[in-house]
mmCIF file of C-alpha atoms and ligand atoms in Angstrom:
data_model
loop_
_atom_site.group_PDB
_atom_site.id
_atom_site.type_symbol
_atom_site.label_atom_id
_atom_site.label_comp_id
_atom_site.label_asym_id
_atom_site.label_seq_id
_atom_site.Cartn_x
_atom_site.Cartn_y
_atom_site.Cartn_z
ATOM 1 C CA MET A 3 3.077 -4.035 -18.143
ATOM 2 C CA ARG A 4 6.393 -5.758 -17.636
ATOM 3 C CA ILE A 5 9.339 -5.148 -15.367
ATOM 4 C CA ARG A 6 12.152 -6.902 -17.250
ATOM 5 C CA ASP A 7 10.574 -10.352 -17.810
ATOM 6 C CA ILE A 8 8.015 -10.081 -14.996
ATOM 7 C CA ASP A 9 4.467 -9.637 -16.150
ATOM 8 C CA ILE A 10 2.439 -7.264 -13.956
ATOM 9 C CA ALA A 11 -1.171 -8.280 -14.521
ATOM 10 C CA ASN A 12 -3.446 -5.322 -15.215
ATOM 11 C CA GLY A 13 -0.569 -2.921 -14.512
ATOM 12 C CA LEU A 14 -1.802 -2.728 -10.920
ATOM 13 C CA ALA A 15 0.259 -2.956 -7.728
ATOM 14 C CA LEU A 16 -0.570 -2.938 -4.035
ATOM 15 C CA ALA A 17 1.496 -0.236 -2.305
ATOM 16 C CA PRO A 18 3.841 -1.064 0.523
ATOM 17 C CA MET A 19 2.235 -0.017 3.809
ATOM 18 C CA GLU A 20 3.960 -0.473 7.120
ATOM 19 C CA GLY A 21 1.739 -2.192 9.668
ATOM 20 C CA VAL A 22 -0.821 -3.113 6.970
ATOM 21 C CA THR A 23 0.489 -4.986 3.927
ATOM 22 C CA ASP A 24 1.805 -8.048 5.685
ATOM 23 C CA VAL A 25 1.196 -11.517 4.330
ATOM 24 C CA THR A 26 -2.295 -11.653 5.896
ATOM 25 C CA PHE A 27 -3.494 -8.468 4.228
ATOM 26 C CA ARG A 28 -1.960 -9.461 0.923
ATOM 27 C CA ARG A 29 -3.862 -12.777 1.066
ATOM 28 C CA LEU A 30 -7.089 -10.798 1.398
ATOM 29 C CA ILE A 31 -6.266 -8.734 -1.673
ATOM 30 C CA ARG A 32 -5.267 -11.854 -3.634
ATOM 31 C CA GLN A 33 -8.454 -13.616 -2.707
ATOM 32 C CA ILE A 34 -10.463 -10.744 -4.215
ATOM 33 C CA GLY A 35 -8.181 -10.430 -7.231
ATOM 34 C CA GLY A 36 -7.158 -7.880 -9.855
ATOM 35 C CA CYS A 37 -3.787 -6.884 -8.350
ATOM 36 C CA GLY A 38 -0.730 -7.858 -10.385
ATOM 37 C CA LEU A 39 2.159 -7.057 -8.014
ATOM 38 C CA PHE A 40 2.505 -7.083 -4.243
ATOM 39 C CA PHE A 41 4.966 -5.070 -2.179
ATOM 40 C CA THR A 42 5.880 -5.956 1.381
ATOM 41 C CA GLU A 43 5.833 -3.150 3.924
ATOM 42 C CA PHE A 44 9.232 -1.453 4.150
ATOM 43 C CA ILE A 45 11.907 -3.261 6.120
ATOM 44 C CA PRO A 46 14.911 -1.591 7.778
ATOM 45 C CA ALA A 47 18.016 -2.786 5.985
ATOM 46 C CA ALA A 48 20.113 -2.894 9.139
ATOM 47 C CA GLY A 49 17.556 -4.985 11.036
ATOM 48 C CA LEU A 50 17.168 -7.367 8.169
ATOM 49 C CA ILE A 51 20.790 -8.301 7.731
ATOM 50 C CA HIS A 52 21.041 -8.955 11.437
ATOM 51 C CA ASP A 53 18.231 -11.449 11.022
ATOM 52 C CA ALA A 54 15.950 -9.653 13.461
ATOM 53 C CA SER A 55 12.942 -11.914 13.672
ATOM 54 C CA ARG A 56 10.463 -9.031 13.288
ATOM 55 C CA CYS A 57 12.157 -8.007 10.029
ATOM 56 C CA LEU A 58 12.084 -11.555 8.727
ATOM 57 C CA ARG A 59 8.376 -11.737 9.532
ATOM 58 C CA MET A 60 7.856 -8.534 7.547
ATOM 59 C CA ALA A 61 9.572 -10.168 4.570
ATOM 60 C CA GLN A 62 7.439 -13.312 4.736
ATOM 61 C CA PHE A 63 5.402 -14.134 1.640
ATOM 62 C CA ASP A 64 3.413 -17.017 0.174
ATOM 63 C CA GLU A 65 4.976 -18.885 -2.758
ATOM 64 C CA ASP A 66 1.826 -18.411 -4.818
ATOM 65 C CA GLU A 67 1.696 -14.619 -4.437
ATOM 66 C CA ARG A 68 4.496 -14.019 -6.881
ATOM 67 C CA PRO A 69 5.533 -11.644 -8.263
ATOM 68 C CA ILE A 70 6.496 -10.178 -4.893
ATOM 69 C CA ALA A 71 8.584 -7.058 -4.340
ATOM 70 C CA ILE A 72 10.387 -6.683 -1.017
ATOM 71 C CA GLN A 73 11.028 -3.085 -0.047
ATOM 72 C CA VAL A 74 13.919 -1.953 2.141
ATOM 73 C CA TYR A 75 14.997 1.394 3.537
ATOM 74 C CA GLY A 76 18.150 2.814 5.013
ATOM 75 C CA ARG A 77 21.015 5.153 4.174
ATOM 76 C CA GLU A 78 24.310 3.271 4.148
ATOM 77 C CA PRO A 79 25.078 2.067 0.632
ATOM 78 C CA SER A 80 27.004 -1.023 1.780
ATOM 79 C CA VAL A 81 24.281 -2.019 4.270
ATOM 80 C CA MET A 82 21.622 -1.431 1.629
ATOM 81 C CA ALA A 83 23.541 -3.640 -0.806
ATOM 82 C CA ASP A 84 23.742 -6.410 1.803
ATOM 83 C CA ALA A 85 20.016 -6.024 2.474
ATOM 84 C CA ALA A 86 19.248 -6.212 -1.259
ATOM 85 C CA ARG A 87 21.255 -9.430 -1.558
ATOM 86 C CA TYR A 88 19.550 -10.779 1.523
ATOM 87 C CA VAL A 89 16.026 -10.225 0.244
ATOM 88 C CA GLN A 90 17.004 -11.643 -3.124
ATOM 89 C CA ASP A 91 18.150 -14.776 -1.279
ATOM 90 C CA LEU A 92 14.855 -14.847 0.572
ATOM 91 C CA GLY A 93 13.225 -15.163 -2.849
ATOM 92 C CA ALA A 94 12.127 -11.648 -3.768
ATOM 93 C CA ASP A 95 11.208 -11.280 -7.461
ATOM 94 C CA ILE A 96 11.907 -7.558 -7.207
ATOM 95 C CA VAL A 97 13.967 -5.540 -4.730
ATOM 96 C CA ASP A 98 12.559 -2.079 -4.093
ATOM 97 C CA LEU A 99 14.210 0.949 -2.475
ATOM 98 C CA ASN A 100 12.128 3.311 -0.356
ATOM 99 C CA MET A 101 12.754 6.973 -1.072
ATOM 100 C CA GLY A 102 9.286 8.085 -0.151
ATOM 101 C CA CYS A 103 8.689 7.598 3.556
ATOM 102 C CA PRO A 104 7.998 10.975 5.187
ATOM 103 C CA SER A 105 8.195 9.848 8.817
ATOM 104 C CA LYS A 106 10.560 11.756 11.099
ATOM 105 C CA ARG A 107 11.933 8.483 12.474
ATOM 106 C CA VAL A 108 13.015 7.303 9.002
ATOM 107 C CA CYS A 109 14.054 10.730 7.622
ATOM 108 C CA LYS A 110 16.098 11.567 10.704
ATOM 109 C CA ASN A 111 18.662 9.042 9.537
ATOM 110 C CA SER A 112 18.406 10.265 5.937
ATOM 111 C CA GLY A 113 16.402 7.248 4.868
ATOM 112 C CA GLY A 114 13.052 7.312 3.058
ATOM 113 C CA SER A 115 12.143 10.617 1.420
ATOM 114 C CA ALA A 116 15.134 12.408 2.971
ATOM 115 C CA LEU A 117 17.162 10.738 0.217
ATOM 116 C CA MET A 118 15.417 13.011 -2.259
ATOM 117 C CA LYS A 119 17.240 15.890 -0.614
ATOM 118 C CA GLU A 120 20.545 14.090 -1.019
ATOM 119 C CA PRO A 121 20.437 12.827 -4.588
ATOM 120 C CA ASP A 122 24.111 11.930 -4.703
ATOM 121 C CA LEU A 123 23.799 9.679 -1.672
ATOM 122 C CA ALA A 124 20.566 8.274 -3.161
ATOM 123 C CA LEU A 125 22.469 7.401 -6.329
ATOM 124 C CA LYS A 126 25.234 5.695 -4.414
ATOM 125 C CA ILE A 127 22.597 3.535 -2.735
ATOM 126 C CA VAL A 128 20.925 2.762 -6.069
ATOM 127 C CA GLU A 129 24.258 1.766 -7.611
ATOM 128 C CA ALA A 130 25.208 -0.390 -4.637
ATOM 129 C CA MET A 131 21.865 -2.186 -4.547
ATOM 130 C CA ARG A 132 21.769 -2.597 -8.307
ATOM 131 C CA ALA A 133 25.201 -4.188 -8.350
ATOM 132 C CA ALA A 134 24.291 -6.493 -5.469
ATOM 133 C CA VAL A 135 21.366 -8.312 -7.101
ATOM 134 C CA ASP A 136 20.421 -10.032 -10.343
ATOM 135 C CA VAL A 137 16.634 -9.690 -9.968
ATOM 136 C CA PRO A 138 14.933 -6.464 -11.071
ATOM 137 C CA PHE A 139 15.569 -3.498 -8.841
ATOM 138 C CA THR A 140 13.054 -0.645 -8.491
ATOM 139 C CA VAL A 141 12.685 2.649 -6.625
ATOM 140 C CA LYS A 142 9.694 4.325 -4.976
ATOM 141 C CA MET A 143 9.751 8.065 -4.382
ATOM 142 C CA ARG A 144 7.610 11.142 -3.817
ATOM 143 C CA SER A 145 7.409 14.030 -6.288
ATOM 144 C CA GLY A 146 10.063 15.826 -4.254
ATOM 145 C CA TRP A 147 11.029 17.102 -0.844
ATOM 146 C CA ASP A 148 8.720 20.145 -0.962
ATOM 147 C CA GLN A 149 6.953 22.375 -3.508
ATOM 148 C CA GLU A 150 10.203 24.217 -4.278
ATOM 149 C CA ASN A 151 12.117 21.000 -4.790
ATOM 150 C CA LYS A 152 10.096 18.679 -6.984
ATOM 151 C CA ASN A 153 13.059 16.771 -8.307
ATOM 152 C CA ALA A 154 11.383 13.426 -9.030
ATOM 153 C CA PRO A 155 11.909 13.714 -12.827
ATOM 154 C CA SER A 156 15.674 14.301 -12.627
ATOM 155 C CA LEU A 157 16.207 11.861 -9.747
ATOM 156 C CA ALA A 158 14.128 9.165 -11.453
ATOM 157 C CA ARG A 159 16.161 9.606 -14.634
ATOM 158 C CA ARG A 160 19.410 9.225 -12.708
ATOM 159 C CA CYS A 161 18.046 6.126 -10.946
ATOM 160 C CA ALA A 162 16.974 4.577 -14.246
ATOM 161 C CA GLU A 163 20.354 5.345 -15.827
ATOM 162 C CA ALA A 164 21.965 3.635 -12.829
ATOM 163 C CA GLY A 165 19.880 0.509 -13.458
ATOM 164 C CA ALA A 166 16.512 0.917 -11.715
ATOM 165 C CA GLU A 167 14.032 -1.047 -13.826
ATOM 166 C CA ALA A 168 10.839 0.691 -12.719
ATOM 167 C CA VAL A 169 9.976 3.754 -10.669
ATOM 168 C CA THR A 170 6.948 4.517 -8.522
ATOM 169 C CA VAL A 171 6.015 8.128 -7.904
ATOM 170 C CA HIS A 172 3.581 9.292 -5.247
ATOM 171 C CA TRP A 173 2.377 12.749 -6.371
ATOM 172 C CA ARG A 174 2.812 14.306 -2.907
ATOM 173 C CA THR A 175 6.028 15.921 -1.705
ATOM 174 C CA ARG A 176 7.509 14.983 1.630
ATOM 175 C CA ALA A 177 6.272 18.310 3.028
ATOM 176 C CA ASP A 178 2.727 17.433 1.941
ATOM 177 C CA GLY A 179 2.680 14.466 4.312
ATOM 178 C CA TYR A 180 -0.670 12.898 3.415
ATOM 179 C CA LYS A 181 -2.380 16.189 2.487
ATOM 180 C CA GLY A 182 -1.682 18.564 -0.393
ATOM 181 C CA GLN A 183 -3.347 19.450 -3.679
ATOM 182 C CA ARG A 184 -3.541 16.556 -6.147
ATOM 183 C CA GLU A 185 -0.952 17.249 -8.854
ATOM 184 C CA LEU A 186 -0.191 14.690 -11.535
ATOM 185 C CA ASP A 187 2.030 16.770 -13.861
ATOM 186 C CA THR A 188 5.208 15.792 -11.999
ATOM 187 C CA ILE A 189 4.399 12.097 -12.488
ATOM 188 C CA ALA A 190 3.819 12.793 -16.190
ATOM 189 C CA ALA A 191 7.204 14.527 -16.281
ATOM 190 C CA VAL A 192 8.802 11.429 -14.740
ATOM 191 C CA VAL A 193 7.162 9.246 -17.385
ATOM 192 C CA ASP A 194 8.727 11.526 -20.043
ATOM 193 C CA ALA A 195 12.104 11.522 -18.322
ATOM 194 C CA VAL A 196 12.694 7.779 -18.036
ATOM 195 C CA ASP A 197 12.575 4.826 -20.387
ATOM 196 C CA VAL A 198 11.494 2.331 -17.717
ATOM 197 C CA PRO A 199 7.894 1.668 -16.564
ATOM 198 C CA VAL A 200 6.418 4.038 -14.014
ATOM 199 C CA PHE A 201 3.740 3.365 -11.395
ATOM 200 C CA ALA A 202 1.647 6.439 -10.590
ATOM 201 C CA ASN A 203 0.560 6.572 -6.961
ATOM 202 C CA GLY A 204 -1.626 8.657 -4.683
ATOM 203 C CA ASP A 205 -5.339 8.784 -3.904
ATOM 204 C CA ILE A 206 -6.542 6.212 -6.400
ATOM 205 C CA ILE A 207 -9.705 4.872 -4.813
ATOM 206 C CA ASP A 208 -11.979 3.607 -7.588
ATOM 207 C CA GLY A 209 -12.334 2.964 -11.324
ATOM 208 C CA GLN A 210 -12.731 6.624 -12.175
ATOM 209 C CA SER A 211 -9.677 7.886 -10.269
ATOM 210 C CA GLY A 212 -7.682 4.953 -11.691
ATOM 211 C CA LEU A 213 -8.561 5.821 -15.296
ATOM 212 C CA ASP A 214 -7.999 9.519 -14.625
ATOM 213 C CA THR A 215 -4.520 8.881 -13.179
ATOM 214 C CA TRP A 216 -3.617 6.668 -16.123
ATOM 215 C CA ASN A 217 -4.820 9.215 -18.656
ATOM 216 C CA ARG A 218 -3.230 12.243 -17.060
ATOM 217 C CA THR A 219 0.185 10.737 -16.294
ATOM 218 C CA GLY A 220 0.765 8.331 -19.174
ATOM 219 C CA ALA A 221 2.168 5.926 -16.563
ATOM 220 C CA GLU A 222 2.038 2.232 -17.440
ATOM 221 C CA GLY A 223 1.109 1.168 -13.943
ATOM 222 C CA LEU A 224 -0.925 2.293 -10.961
ATOM 223 C CA MET A 225 -0.063 1.641 -7.341
ATOM 224 C CA ILE A 226 -2.791 1.689 -4.767
ATOM 225 C CA GLY A 227 -2.375 1.953 -0.997
ATOM 226 C CA ARG A 228 -5.077 3.267 1.302
ATOM 227 C CA GLY A 229 -7.718 2.813 -1.405
ATOM 228 C CA ALA A 230 -7.186 -0.950 -1.088
ATOM 229 C CA ILE A 231 -7.778 -0.960 2.665
ATOM 230 C CA ARG A 232 -10.862 1.187 2.198
ATOM 231 C CA ASP A 233 -12.115 -1.011 -0.597
ATOM 232 C CA PRO A 234 -10.226 -4.264 -1.300
ATOM 233 C CA TRP A 235 -12.268 -4.580 -4.529
ATOM 234 C CA VAL A 236 -10.598 -1.453 -5.941
ATOM 235 C CA PHE A 237 -8.331 -3.450 -8.277
ATOM 236 C CA GLN A 238 -11.313 -5.275 -9.775
ATOM 237 C CA ARG A 239 -13.142 -1.955 -10.134
ATOM 238 C CA ILE A 240 -10.234 -0.441 -12.103
ATOM 239 C CA VAL A 241 -9.912 -3.511 -14.333
ATOM 240 C CA ARG A 242 -13.637 -3.273 -15.123
ATOM 241 C CA ALA A 243 -13.539 0.474 -15.696
ATOM 242 C CA GLN A 244 -10.642 -0.014 -18.090
ATOM 243 C CA SER A 245 -12.392 -2.656 -20.121
ATOM 244 C CA GLY A 246 -15.686 -0.748 -20.088
ATOM 245 C CA GLU A 247 -17.520 -3.430 -18.098
ATOM 246 C CA LYS A 248 -20.312 -2.372 -15.804
ATOM 247 C CA PRO A 249 -19.252 -1.473 -12.247
ATOM 248 C CA LEU A 250 -18.852 -4.225 -9.713
ATOM 249 C CA GLN A 251 -21.670 -4.576 -7.183
ATOM 250 C CA VAL A 252 -20.476 -5.475 -3.732
ATOM 251 C CA THR A 253 -23.220 -6.175 -1.205
ATOM 252 C CA ALA A 254 -23.274 -5.567 2.533
ATOM 253 C CA SER A 255 -22.975 -9.345 3.010
ATOM 254 C CA ASP A 256 -19.864 -9.492 0.790
ATOM 255 C CA LYS A 257 -18.265 -6.720 2.816
ATOM 256 C CA GLU A 258 -19.149 -8.348 6.099
ATOM 257 C CA ARG A 259 -17.784 -11.715 4.967
ATOM 258 C CA VAL A 260 -14.509 -10.145 3.830
ATOM 259 C CA LEU A 261 -14.043 -8.043 6.967
ATOM 260 C CA LEU A 262 -14.819 -10.895 9.346
ATOM 261 C CA GLY A 263 -12.690 -13.317 7.320
ATOM 262 C CA TYR A 264 -9.799 -10.901 7.534
ATOM 263 C CA TYR A 265 -10.325 -10.360 11.242
ATOM 264 C CA ALA A 266 -10.281 -14.140 11.815
ATOM 265 C CA ALA A 267 -7.032 -14.386 9.821
ATOM 266 C CA LEU A 268 -5.519 -11.601 11.915
ATOM 267 C CA ARG A 269 -6.507 -13.363 15.087
ATOM 268 C CA ALA A 270 -4.802 -16.514 13.886
ATOM 269 C CA THR A 271 -1.652 -14.604 12.955
ATOM 270 C CA PHE A 272 -1.176 -12.518 16.069
ATOM 271 C CA HIS A 273 0.074 -14.233 19.192
ATOM 272 C CA ASN A 274 -2.422 -12.393 21.363
ATOM 273 C CA ASP A 275 -5.824 -10.771 20.990
ATOM 274 C CA HIS A 276 -4.470 -7.416 22.091
ATOM 275 C CA GLY A 277 -2.270 -7.191 18.990
ATOM 276 C CA ALA A 278 -5.035 -8.489 16.751
ATOM 277 C CA LEU A 279 -7.536 -5.967 18.121
ATOM 278 C CA GLY A 280 -5.075 -3.109 17.552
ATOM 279 C CA ARG A 281 -4.663 -4.124 13.909
ATOM 280 C CA MET A 282 -8.449 -4.555 13.515
ATOM 281 C CA LYS A 283 -8.919 -0.977 14.689
ATOM 282 C CA LYS A 284 -6.286 0.293 12.297
ATOM 283 C CA ILE A 285 -7.889 -1.442 9.343
ATOM 284 C CA ALA A 286 -11.373 -0.319 10.433
ATOM 285 C CA GLY A 287 -10.217 3.291 10.217
ATOM 286 C CA TYR A 288 -9.906 2.909 6.451
ATOM 287 C CA PHE A 289 -12.417 0.150 5.632
ATOM 288 C CA THR A 290 -15.349 1.969 7.268
ATOM 289 C CA ASP A 291 -14.567 5.063 5.217
ATOM 290 C CA GLY A 292 -16.054 3.317 2.186
ATOM 291 C CA LEU A 293 -19.274 2.259 3.948
ATOM 292 C CA PRO A 294 -22.596 4.058 4.312
ATOM 293 C CA HIS A 295 -22.746 5.534 7.829
ATOM 294 C CA GLY A 296 -19.308 3.941 8.237
ATOM 295 C CA ILE A 297 -18.455 6.259 11.112
ATOM 296 C CA ILE A 298 -20.903 4.315 13.261
ATOM 297 C CA LEU A 299 -18.998 1.082 12.690
ATOM 298 C CA ARG A 300 -15.633 2.815 13.026
ATOM 299 C CA GLN A 301 -16.502 4.236 16.458
ATOM 300 C CA ALA A 302 -18.025 0.931 17.542
ATOM 301 C CA ILE A 303 -14.820 -0.986 16.668
ATOM 302 C CA TYR A 304 -12.577 1.699 18.179
ATOM 303 C CA HIS A 305 -14.438 1.400 21.443
ATOM 304 C CA SER A 306 -14.348 -2.395 21.570
ATOM 305 C CA ASN A 307 -12.336 -3.840 24.447
ATOM 306 C CA THR A 308 -12.193 -7.391 23.138
ATOM 307 C CA VAL A 309 -12.074 -9.133 19.780
ATOM 308 C CA GLU A 310 -15.519 -10.663 20.517
ATOM 309 C CA GLU A 311 -16.983 -7.235 21.135
ATOM 310 C CA ALA A 312 -15.594 -6.035 17.791
ATOM 311 C CA TYR A 313 -17.081 -9.077 16.015
ATOM 312 C CA ASP A 314 -20.516 -8.440 17.587
ATOM 313 C CA ARG A 315 -20.458 -4.804 16.548
ATOM 314 C CA VAL A 316 -19.484 -5.679 12.989
ATOM 315 C CA GLY A 317 -22.429 -8.126 12.963
ATOM 316 C CA SER A 318 -24.995 -5.581 14.120
ATOM 317 C CA TYR A 319 -23.723 -2.843 11.772
ATOM 318 C CA PHE A 320 -24.070 -5.136 8.760
ATOM 319 C CA GLU A 321 -27.519 -6.297 9.842
ATOM 320 C CA ASP A 322 -28.569 -2.659 9.712
ATOM 321 C CA LEU A 323 -26.797 -2.173 6.392
ATOM 322 C CA ARG A 324 -28.733 -5.100 4.904
ATOM 323 C CA LEU A 325 -31.989 -3.528 6.089
ATOM 324 C CA LEU A 326 -30.950 -0.302 4.429
ATOM 325 C CA GLU A 327 -30.063 -2.113 1.190
ATOM 326 C CA SER A 328 -33.439 -3.875 1.166
ATOM 327 C CA GLY A 329 -35.208 -0.512 1.165
ATOM 328 C CA LYS A 330 -36.344 -0.526 4.803
ATOM 329 C CA PRO A 331 -36.434 2.857 6.650
ATOM 330 C CA ASN A 332 -32.864 3.887 7.398
ATOM 331 C CA PRO A 333 -32.024 2.044 10.642
ATOM 332 C CA PHE A 334 -28.933 4.185 11.234
ATOM 333 C CA LEU A 335 -30.931 7.419 11.194
ATOM 334 C CA ALA A 336 -33.622 5.814 13.334
ATOM 335 C CA ARG A 337 -30.971 4.887 15.901
ATOM 336 C CA GLU A 338 -29.451 8.357 15.847
ATOM 337 C CA ALA A 339 -32.889 9.917 16.320
ATOM 338 C CA GLY A 340 -33.778 7.447 19.083
HETATM 339 C C1 LIG B 402 -0.227 3.159 6.944
HETATM 340 C C2 LIG B 402 0.721 3.468 5.811
HETATM 341 C C3 LIG B 402 1.986 2.875 5.776
HETATM 342 C C4 LIG B 402 2.855 3.134 4.712
HETATM 343 N N1 LIG B 402 4.049 2.474 4.658
HETATM 344 C C5 LIG B 402 4.850 2.627 3.559
HETATM 345 C C6 LIG B 402 6.015 1.809 3.388
HETATM 346 O O1 LIG B 402 6.319 0.934 4.198
HETATM 347 N N2 LIG B 402 6.750 2.028 2.265
HETATM 348 C C7 LIG B 402 6.434 2.951 1.314
HETATM 349 O O2 LIG B 402 7.156 3.109 0.335
HETATM 350 N N3 LIG B 402 5.330 3.716 1.460
HETATM 351 C C8 LIG B 402 4.529 3.554 2.531
HETATM 352 N N4 LIG B 402 3.360 4.259 2.612
HETATM 353 C C9 LIG B 402 2.968 5.119 1.492
HETATM 354 C C10 LIG B 402 2.124 4.336 0.486
HETATM 355 O O3 LIG B 402 2.850 3.298 -0.093
HETATM 356 C C11 LIG B 402 1.591 5.279 -0.635
HETATM 357 O O4 LIG B 402 2.690 5.798 -1.338
HETATM 358 C C12 LIG B 402 0.762 6.441 -0.090
HETATM 359 O O5 LIG B 402 -0.153 5.980 0.895
HETATM 360 C C13 LIG B 402 -0.037 7.106 -1.226
HETATM 361 O O6 LIG B 402 -0.826 6.195 -1.905
HETATM 362 P P1 LIG B 402 -2.381 5.972 -1.593
HETATM 363 O O7 LIG B 402 -3.070 7.335 -1.691
HETATM 364 O O8 LIG B 402 -2.859 5.014 -2.627
HETATM 365 O O9 LIG B 402 -2.486 5.470 -0.190
HETATM 366 C C14 LIG B 402 2.479 4.042 3.678
HETATM 367 C C15 LIG B 402 1.237 4.630 3.747
HETATM 368 C C16 LIG B 402 0.353 4.382 4.781
HETATM 369 C C17 LIG B 402 -1.010 5.036 4.776
#
């Protein structure tokens, strides 16, 4: 898959996720491999052009993680154009516009998915951002505002006609939040409506769901968010499923090494352990979802008061998991019973 002259290896992208996909998380995904394009978490356009240090931190990336897409959100076309120029100057390979965020905070000011309800304003923003930068410009949206207004196909077409060079579509509407009935026909309709590459997004968690989404939407690319926190090997799994290779085996020790390595990196990044512990808990909420008896580890991490306590609990969970993998009587059940 290509966006203009940028090659997207395996047609796979890591979704932008606020409070997750910072440079530390993206390093973890890179280290495991398989992902061809990285998005930063979304950055408020207004904050960025005022050089707010938090916004600049959100835009930080490693030179060797290219191609990197920096995503911005907001509602004022001129401010959005300035922000697009700004992130291009920071070195973004791709500038992405957020039209998908459902949060009240973002929608209240007509940013994020609220733009889907105001397509004319959305188009003004697209035109302003497009004109402001030379690098490829892309848009990420939901399937619509609600079930009655699934306007992604027409809006995506207008965006592409105005110069967007790729479109990502999350199958949910804004009203769905993070629930809703999986529905891929609207993404397929977007693929038919535009002549630029499309990333299909939403609930891709393994090789099977990746192939299924590809087949049912006809999209060139897949974008994966929560599935990559739950299982950072998901990109590798999809690559293997696509080429018919046998599924990847990831052992308890591999998972422990990756989780503890990531936790150590977080600790080094955050200025204090309080911040690091908060982020560890957030990540644990997803990562443990993919583990046998993961709820035990999740609760243990949630109830940790210090980083050391969290480390210890990760260690004892994985000791038990190794026992389980070696065919010993299930230590988790034994503990529950005891
Ligand atoms: C914690 C979290 C933060 C998110 N932040 C952003 C964001 O900054 N920008 C954006 O376009 N979407 C954001 N999203 C939406 C994801 O990019 C993605 O569209 C959504 O989670 C569906 O994909 P998934 O099922 O693969 O997670 C966020 C999602 C989550 C769970």
